[in-house]
C-alpha cells in the first residue's frame, strides 16, 4: 500500500514537472492545478470594475495581483477565458511586460518574474459570460471555473486568495460583495463602492451584485444582516421578510454550536435575485438566492416552507463546509454539498416540530437519487475530473440527494457524537485551507474500529444501487442482495422488513423503515394488500414512514417492470389519494400521478380517464381545509385539466370569476394559468396572454413571460423560429427562462411537432456545457425530453449516441440519465 502511495506521489510530481515545458490547454488541467498549487501562494487581488448603465456597454477593469512564487522553472499561467482583445495592458514594476495569450491563458515568462514576492497589474475588459447582466442590475456566478471568464486570475479552488473590490456603478445602484462596505463615494455621476479585503476564499466564491435593488438591514440575535432584493410586491416582502431573517439567524447559531467555530467571515448579507440559476449560492458574506424560493406566495405548502428553510440552512452550512474548508479539487465537490444537505436536514427540524422528519428525509432524497441511480448513465458520488472546464458536469442528484443518504449511514455506523467530533477536528485542521474526502476518512478511521475506508470504496467510489429480493434463511424471511454487476461488491447496510400473515400466506413489505437504499422487489399480492389496507387504524399501514417507503418501492417496481400497467397504477393512486391527509405523502403521490399521466399513458388512455381525474382533483381541492395542500391540488389540477369543464374552471380562476375558498392565487399563479390556457386552448392564446401581460405588475416577471410567449404560440412556424433563436448563446442568457420555455415547447400535447428539435438540441449540448452554468446541461436535456414518450423521440436519442461513439462520457451520462424515462415509456 505504501509503495502504491509513493508511486502516486511520483506520478503527480512528474505531471507537475511536465507543466514547466508544456503549453497550457484550455480550462485548468489537473496538471496545471498541481503545479500552481505547489509553487504559488499568498495571493491577493485588488480589483476595480467600472460598470455602465444598461447591459450592452463594456465593463472595464484594473487589477493588481500580488503573490509569492516559489520557483522560476516555468512560465506563469493566469486564466482568462475570453479572447486576446479583452487584455488592454499587462505591467509589472517598471512598466509593460511581454506576455502570450494561449488557449484562454495569459502566459508570462520567468524573466519578468521574481522568486518570492511578485506584483502584476492588468488592464482588461471584463468578459460577460458569468456577469448575468440585465438592463438595471447584474450579478456574478463564478462556480466552478467562471471567475476567469470575467477577469484574469488563478482560477482553481486550492489557491485561496484575499480579494479587495472597488465597483463604479451608475448613480442610484446598490452593490454588495463578500467584503464589508468600507466606503461609498461619488464621482462624475457615479457611485463608487469600496469593499474591505476578504478572508482567504476560493475563486468560485468571490462574488458581487449591483443594480436597482431594494435593501433592508436587520439585527437578529445580535447579528446584523442586510437583505437585497428586486421584488416589487411589498405585501409579499412584508409577509416573508421576518421569517427569512429569522431562518438565517437560527441556522448560523445552530452551526456555531455544532462546529464549535464562530461564523468565520465577519459580515453576513444575502441577495435575492429573480430567476437565479440555483436555489442559492454560498458566497461568504454575500449569499445569493433565487428570489421566489424565499419570498413565498400566500398559503405555501409544507414542502415549500421546508424547502425555503432547507435552502437557507444549506447555504449557511456552506460557510463552514465549503467556504471555510474547501475541497482541494472539484472531483470532491460532493463533499461540500453533502455536508450542506446533511446539516440542513438537522437544522430545520426544530423549526417544524409538526413534521415527520424521517418521512421528509425519505421523500426528499430517495426518489430523486433513484431517478439517476437506476439509469445506465449513473455515476459514483466521488467522480474523476481531468480539467476544471468539465467540473459542472459532476453536479446532480447523486451529489445532492444520494450523498446525504450515504452520510447518514456513516453517522449511524460511527455514532452522532463521533461524527461531530470528527467534523470539528476536520474543520479546525483545515480552516481557510483545502481538504479531500480521504482526509476526513483518515480522521474518522483513527477514532473507530470500523473499516470506514472499505465502506467508502463501495458507497462513495462506485456507481449504482443494490437490488434485493425476498428469500428465506433458517426459517426466517430475509432480504437477499441480487448479484451485483461489480464483482464481489457488497452494499453493507442494515435492512428492515415488515411482515403480515394473511389468508393468502405471509406477505413481506421490504425496507419498512425507509432507511435502506436500493431497489426492494415486492410481489403483486403485497402491493395490492398495501393499497387495500392503506390507512388501516392502529397498524403499520397507518404509519407515515412505512407508507412512504412502500410507495417508493412500488414506484421503483413500476419503473423496472415493462409489463406493469400504467392504468392500474393510476387507478390505485386515485383511490388512495383521498385517504391521505399528510401533505408530504400527498405531494409525493401527486407527483407520481402526474408523471404516470403524461409519460406512461397514451392519448387514448388519458382521454378515457380525463373527466374522472379532473373531478377527483377538483373535489379534493375544494374539500381540504389545509391551505398548503389546497395549493398542491390546484397545481395538479392545472397541470392535467383538458376537458371543456376543466378548461372553463381554469379560465374562471384566472379571470377571477371563480373563487375557491382559501385558495389565494399569486401573480405567478395567474401567469402560469394564462400559459396553460394558451397551450391547451390555442384559439384564445393571444387574448389571454396579452391580457396577462397587461395585468402583470412586476417587471422581472413580465420580461420572463414575454420571452416565453413564442414557445406557446399556436403557429408551428413561430415555435420553430423560437427554437432557432436558442442556438444563439446570447438568447440563452436567462437560463431559467429558457427552461420554462422548453417545457412548453416540448409539452406532451406538442411533442409530435417538437420531435424535430431533439437532434439539434443534442447537437448543442457541448456548447451549452461550456457556455452555461453548472445545472444548465441537465436542465436543458430535462426540459427537452421530459415531455416525450414516443418511439420517434427514442430513435433520435439512440441514433445520436450511435453516431457519436466517442462522445464525452460525462455528457453521455447526462443524456442517458435524462432520457431514461423516455426509454422506459417506449419499452412498455
Tab-separated table of N, CA and C in Angstrom, residues 143 204-205 281-282 314-315 317-318 321-323 325-327 330 332-342 395 399-400 426 774:
chain	number	residue	atom	x	y	z
A	143	UNK	N	-18.981	29.843	-10.018
A	143	UNK	CA	-18.775	28.419	-9.801
A	143	UNK	C	-18.988	27.663	-11.119
A	204	UNK	N	-14.112	30.611	-6.936
A	204	UNK	CA	-15.518	30.439	-7.301
A	204	UNK	C	-16.464	31.045	-6.273
A	205	UNK	N	-15.917	31.419	-5.099
A	205	UNK	CA	-16.737	32.004	-4.032
A	205	UNK	C	-16.712	33.528	-4.026
A	281	UNK	N	-26.529	30.228	-3.694
A	281	UNK	CA	-25.086	30.060	-3.897
A	281	UNK	C	-24.365	30.692	-2.722
A	282	UNK	N	-23.433	29.944	-2.145
A	282	UNK	CA	-22.912	30.199	-0.812
A	282	UNK	C	-21.763	31.188	-0.719
A	314	UNK	N	-28.913	25.136	4.139
A	314	UNK	CA	-27.891	24.586	3.241
A	314	UNK	C	-26.801	25.614	2.951
A	315	UNK	N	-27.215	26.818	2.525
A	315	UNK	CA	-26.218	27.849	2.190
A	315	UNK	C	-25.482	28.324	3.440
A	317	UNK	N	-24.770	26.439	6.045
A	317	UNK	CA	-23.816	25.376	6.371
A	317	UNK	C	-22.563	25.472	5.508
A	318	UNK	N	-22.729	25.945	4.299
A	318	UNK	CA	-21.569	26.098	3.405
A	318	UNK	C	-20.527	27.076	3.954
A	321	UNK	N	-18.681	24.373	5.715
A	321	UNK	CA	-18.400	23.217	4.861
A	321	UNK	C	-18.407	23.650	3.400
A	322	UNK	N	-17.259	24.062	2.922
A	322	UNK	CA	-17.131	24.534	1.539
A	322	UNK	C	-16.406	25.852	1.460
A	323	UNK	N	-16.736	26.782	2.376
A	323	UNK	CA	-16.114	28.102	2.343
A	323	UNK	C	-14.914	28.185	3.290
A	325	UNK	N	-13.556	25.451	4.902
A	325	UNK	CA	-12.757	24.332	4.389
A	325	UNK	C	-13.326	23.976	3.018
A	326	UNK	N	-12.475	24.038	2.017
A	326	UNK	CA	-12.904	23.856	0.628
A	326	UNK	C	-12.239	22.615	0.049
A	327	UNK	N	-12.957	21.942	-0.860
A	327	UNK	CA	-12.347	20.763	-1.496
A	327	UNK	C	-11.082	21.190	-2.238
A	330	UNK	N	-12.124	19.813	-7.750
A	330	UNK	CA	-13.579	19.740	-7.876
A	330	UNK	C	-14.122	18.319	-7.990
A	332	UNK	N	-14.018	16.460	-5.625
A	332	UNK	CA	-14.588	16.347	-4.281
A	332	UNK	C	-15.657	17.405	-4.018
A	333	UNK	N	-16.243	17.958	-5.084
A	333	UNK	CA	-17.278	18.974	-4.895
A	333	UNK	C	-18.443	18.422	-4.077
A	334	UNK	N	-18.679	17.122	-4.190
A	334	UNK	CA	-19.769	16.497	-3.432
A	334	UNK	C	-19.574	16.671	-1.941
A	335	UNK	N	-18.305	16.796	-1.515
A	335	UNK	CA	-18.008	16.848	-0.086
A	335	UNK	C	-18.633	18.077	0.560
A	336	UNK	N	-18.550	19.219	-0.109
A	336	UNK	CA	-19.179	20.411	0.453
A	336	UNK	C	-20.699	20.322	0.363
A	337	UNK	N	-21.198	19.717	-0.710
A	337	UNK	CA	-22.650	19.642	-0.883
A	337	UNK	C	-23.290	18.645	0.080
A	338	UNK	N	-22.610	17.535	0.314
A	338	UNK	CA	-23.213	16.541	1.203
A	338	UNK	C	-23.329	17.083	2.615
A	339	UNK	N	-22.318	17.813	3.080
A	339	UNK	CA	-22.410	18.323	4.441
A	339	UNK	C	-23.397	19.477	4.541
A	340	UNK	N	-23.538	20.243	3.472
A	340	UNK	CA	-24.547	21.296	3.488
A	340	UNK	C	-25.941	20.687	3.597
A	341	UNK	N	-26.219	19.647	2.814
A	341	UNK	CA	-27.526	18.988	2.887
A	341	UNK	C	-27.699	18.211	4.187
A	342	UNK	N	-26.646	17.545	4.609
A	342	UNK	CA	-26.682	16.751	5.844
A	342	UNK	C	-26.977	17.645	7.040
A	395	UNK	N	-22.153	17.813	-11.059
A	395	UNK	CA	-23.300	18.124	-10.210
A	395	UNK	C	-24.519	17.305	-10.623
A	399	UNK	N	-24.918	13.738	-6.123
A	399	UNK	CA	-24.232	14.588	-5.144
A	399	UNK	C	-25.212	15.139	-4.110
A	400	UNK	N	-26.336	15.662	-4.574
A	400	UNK	CA	-27.233	16.396	-3.685
A	400	UNK	C	-28.188	15.489	-2.908
A	426	UNK	N	-11.814	18.077	11.668
A	426	UNK	CA	-11.636	18.344	10.228
A	426	UNK	C	-11.670	19.847	9.952
A	774	UNK	N	-23.702	25.488	-14.177
A	774	UNK	CA	-23.452	24.083	-13.903
A	774	UNK	C	-24.669	23.177	-14.090
